[in-house]
Coordinates of C-alpha atoms and ligand atoms in Angstrom, one line a residue:
M1 CA 165.4 -172.2 113.0
N2 CA 163.0 -174.5 111.2
F3 CA 163.7 -178.3 111.8
Y4 CA 164.4 -179.0 108.1
E5 CA 166.6 -175.8 107.8
D6 CA 169.0 -176.9 110.5
P7 CA 171.7 -179.1 108.9
E8 CA 172.1 -181.4 111.9
Q9 CA 168.4 -182.0 112.2
A10 CA 167.9 -182.3 108.4
E11 CA 170.7 -184.9 108.3
A12 CA 169.0 -186.8 111.2
Y13 CA 165.8 -186.9 109.1
V14 CA 167.8 -188.2 106.1
Q15 CA 169.1 -191.1 108.2
M16 CA 165.6 -191.8 109.7
A17 CA 164.0 -191.9 106.2
V18 CA 166.5 -194.4 104.8
G19 CA 164.6 -197.3 103.2
Y20 CA 161.4 -195.4 102.6
D21 CA 160.4 -193.9 99.3
G22 CA 157.4 -193.1 97.2
R23 CA 157.8 -195.7 94.4
E24 CA 154.2 -197.0 94.9
L25 CA 152.8 -193.5 94.8
I26 CA 154.8 -192.7 91.6
A27 CA 153.6 -196.0 90.0
R28 CA 150.1 -194.8 90.8
L29 CA 150.8 -191.4 89.2
R30 CA 152.2 -193.2 86.1
Q31 CA 148.8 -194.9 85.6
H32 CA 147.4 -191.4 84.9
L33 CA 150.3 -189.4 83.5
P34 CA 152.4 -190.2 80.4
D35 CA 156.1 -190.5 80.5
G36 CA 157.8 -187.2 79.7
A37 CA 155.2 -185.1 81.4
T38 CA 156.3 -182.2 83.6
V39 CA 156.1 -182.8 87.4
L40 CA 156.8 -180.5 90.3
E41 CA 157.6 -182.1 93.6
L42 CA 156.9 -180.2 96.8
G43 CA 159.2 -180.8 99.8
I44 CA 161.9 -183.0 98.2
G45 CA 163.8 -183.5 101.4
P46 CA 166.7 -185.8 100.6
G47 CA 165.5 -186.2 97.0
V48 CA 164.9 -189.9 96.9
D49 CA 161.5 -189.5 95.2
L50 CA 162.8 -186.8 92.9
D51 CA 165.3 -189.3 91.6
L52 CA 162.5 -191.8 91.0
L53 CA 160.3 -189.2 89.3
A54 CA 163.1 -188.1 87.1
V55 CA 163.4 -191.6 85.6
H56 CA 160.0 -191.1 83.8
F57 CA 159.1 -187.5 83.9
R58 CA 160.6 -184.0 83.4
A59 CA 160.9 -183.4 87.1
T60 CA 161.4 -180.2 89.0
G61 CA 162.2 -180.4 92.7
S62 CA 161.3 -177.9 95.3
D63 CA 161.4 -177.4 99.1
R64 CA 161.0 -174.6 101.5
S65 CA 164.3 -175.6 103.1
A66 CA 167.2 -174.1 101.2
Y67 CA 169.4 -176.7 103.0
F68 CA 167.7 -179.6 101.2
V69 CA 167.6 -177.8 97.8
E70 CA 171.3 -177.0 98.0
R71 CA 172.1 -180.6 99.3
Y72 CA 170.3 -182.0 96.2
R73 CA 171.9 -179.5 93.8
Q74 CA 175.4 -180.5 95.0
Q75 CA 174.7 -184.1 94.2
N76 CA 172.8 -183.3 90.9
P77 CA 174.2 -180.0 89.5
A78 CA 172.0 -180.2 86.4
A79 CA 168.8 -180.7 88.4
D80 CA 165.9 -178.3 88.0
L81 CA 165.2 -176.9 91.5
L82 CA 163.2 -174.2 93.1
I83 CA 162.9 -172.9 96.7
L84 CA 159.2 -172.9 97.2
D85 CA 156.8 -172.7 100.1
A86 CA 154.1 -175.2 99.5
V87 CA 151.5 -172.7 100.8
T88 CA 152.2 -169.8 98.6
L89 CA 153.9 -171.5 95.6
E90 CA 155.4 -168.3 94.2
T91 CA 156.4 -169.3 90.7
D92 CA 155.0 -168.6 87.2
R93 CA 156.1 -172.0 85.9
R94 CA 153.3 -174.4 84.9
F95 CA 153.3 -178.2 85.2
D96 CA 151.3 -181.3 84.2
A97 CA 151.4 -182.7 87.7
I98 CA 152.3 -181.8 91.3
Y99 CA 153.5 -184.4 93.7
S100 CA 154.4 -184.6 97.4
N101 CA 155.2 -187.4 99.8
K102 CA 154.6 -186.6 103.5
V103 CA 154.9 -182.9 103.3
L104 CA 151.5 -181.3 103.4
H105 CA 150.7 -182.6 106.9
H106 CA 153.0 -179.9 108.2
L107 CA 150.5 -177.3 106.9
T108 CA 147.5 -176.1 108.9
R109 CA 144.1 -177.2 107.4
Q110 CA 143.6 -173.6 106.2
E111 CA 147.1 -173.6 104.6
L112 CA 146.3 -176.9 102.9
R113 CA 143.2 -175.4 101.3
L114 CA 145.3 -172.4 100.1
S115 CA 148.0 -174.7 98.8
L116 CA 145.5 -176.8 96.8
A117 CA 143.9 -173.7 95.4
R118 CA 147.3 -172.4 94.3
Q119 CA 148.3 -175.8 92.9
A120 CA 145.3 -175.7 90.6
Q121 CA 146.6 -172.4 89.2
L122 CA 150.0 -173.9 88.5
L123 CA 148.7 -176.9 86.6
N124 CA 148.0 -177.2 82.9
P125 CA 144.4 -178.0 82.0
G126 CA 143.5 -181.5 83.2
G127 CA 146.6 -181.5 85.4
L128 CA 147.0 -183.9 88.3
A129 CA 148.0 -183.6 92.0
L130 CA 149.1 -186.6 94.0
H131 CA 149.9 -186.1 97.7
S132 CA 150.4 -188.5 100.6
F133 CA 149.5 -187.8 104.3
W134 CA 149.7 -189.5 107.6
A135 CA 146.3 -191.0 108.4
G136 CA 144.4 -190.3 111.6
D137 CA 142.5 -187.6 113.6
G138 CA 143.5 -184.3 115.1
E139 CA 146.9 -182.8 115.1
E140 CA 150.0 -182.6 117.3
E141 CA 153.4 -180.9 117.6
M142 CA 156.6 -183.0 117.6
M143 CA 160.2 -181.7 117.5
G144 CA 158.7 -178.2 116.9
M145 CA 156.8 -179.3 113.8
R146 CA 153.1 -179.5 113.2
F147 CA 151.6 -182.8 112.2
V148 CA 148.0 -182.7 111.0
Y149 CA 146.3 -186.1 110.4
Y150 CA 143.5 -186.9 107.9
T151 CA 140.9 -189.4 107.0
P152 CA 139.5 -189.6 103.5
E153 CA 136.5 -187.6 104.8
T154 CA 138.5 -184.8 106.5
L155 CA 140.8 -184.6 103.6
A156 CA 137.9 -184.1 101.2
E157 CA 136.8 -181.1 103.2
Q158 CA 140.0 -179.3 102.2
V159 CA 139.6 -179.9 98.5
G160 CA 138.0 -177.0 96.6
G161 CA 135.6 -177.1 93.7
E162 CA 138.4 -176.6 91.2
W163 CA 139.3 -180.3 91.7
T164 CA 137.9 -183.7 91.0
I165 CA 139.0 -186.3 93.6
L166 CA 140.1 -189.4 91.6
E167 CA 141.3 -191.3 94.6
S168 CA 141.6 -191.0 98.4
T169 CA 142.8 -194.3 99.8
F170 CA 144.7 -195.8 102.7
Y171 CA 148.1 -197.4 102.1
V172 CA 150.9 -198.8 104.2
E173 CA 154.1 -196.8 105.0
M174 CA 155.1 -198.5 108.2
E175 CA 152.0 -200.2 109.5
E176 CA 148.5 -201.0 108.1
N177 CA 146.4 -198.0 107.0
D178 CA 148.9 -195.5 108.5
S179 CA 148.9 -193.3 105.3
L180 CA 146.6 -191.8 102.8
L181 CA 147.1 -191.2 99.1
L182 CA 145.1 -188.3 97.5
L183 CA 144.9 -188.1 93.8
L184 CA 143.2 -185.0 92.2
R185 CA 142.5 -183.8 88.7
R186 CA 142.2 -180.1 88.0
G187 CA 138.7 -179.4 86.8
S188 CA 135.3 -180.2 88.2
G189 CA 134.1 -183.0 86.0
S190 CA 133.3 -181.7 82.5
S191 CA 135.3 -178.4 82.6
N192 CA 139.0 -177.8 83.2
Ligands
SAM201 C1 158.8 -185.4 106.1 S1 159.9 -184.6 105.0 C2 159.5 -185.4 103.5 C3 160.6 -185.3 102.5 C4 160.5 -186.2 101.3 N1 159.3 -185.9 100.6 C5 160.6 -187.6 101.7 O1 159.6 -188.4 101.4 O2 161.7 -188.0 102.2 C6 159.1 -183.0 104.8 C7 159.7 -182.1 103.8 O3 158.8 -181.1 103.6 C8 159.5 -179.8 103.6 N2 158.5 -178.8 104.0 C9 157.8 -178.7 105.1 N3 157.0 -177.6 105.1 C10 157.1 -177.1 103.9 C11 156.4 -176.1 103.2 N4 155.5 -175.3 103.8 N5 156.8 -175.8 101.9 C12 157.7 -176.6 101.2 N6 158.3 -177.6 101.8 C13 158.0 -177.9 103.1 C14 160.6 -180.0 104.6 O4 161.6 -179.0 104.4 C15 161.0 -181.4 104.3 O5 162.0 -181.5 103.2

């Protein structure tokens, strides 16, 4: 069973993640996206960021783990939630922005390219994607999960021509420069 599908391991993650959230990432998103816009979060996990997104945006939460989706639904029965794999993103819904915090590093580089191409199809014209990654080189496996590390340069290699990179910068999660924020706009400069 996948780490995040297993209730015991998922709850261990919830405890480990206490005290961390994406409020700085969401503040960055708000500089580019008006309040009330529609935002899809990929990989909500415990849903801390989904709560924060929902303060300003019409937020839809998603995760590949049915355990996390059901966990959030029990706490927020009215929440708009989807079970979605970030690679295939099988939905016909459309959004103004797509957000994830420390999710897409679990994908292979090839899967990340597919995910970004699919995300562009789910966005309204001029839509935004904001994702965070662990910074570094190479990849490793921990607790049965893949961790792929990026620099601004290796991240840019995964971004297709349907996107404009607005920002690719280091930030601090636990220690200096341990994380990367990637902000994309759908469209290559003049066209959407
Ligand atoms: C490190 S946790 C981050 C959770 C949350 N964003 C947070 O900041 O606490 C990774 C999350 O991504 C989800 N995830 C991993 N691979 C995924 C995939 N391919 N598609 C969708 N969600 C995925 C996991 O189920 C888990 O909820």
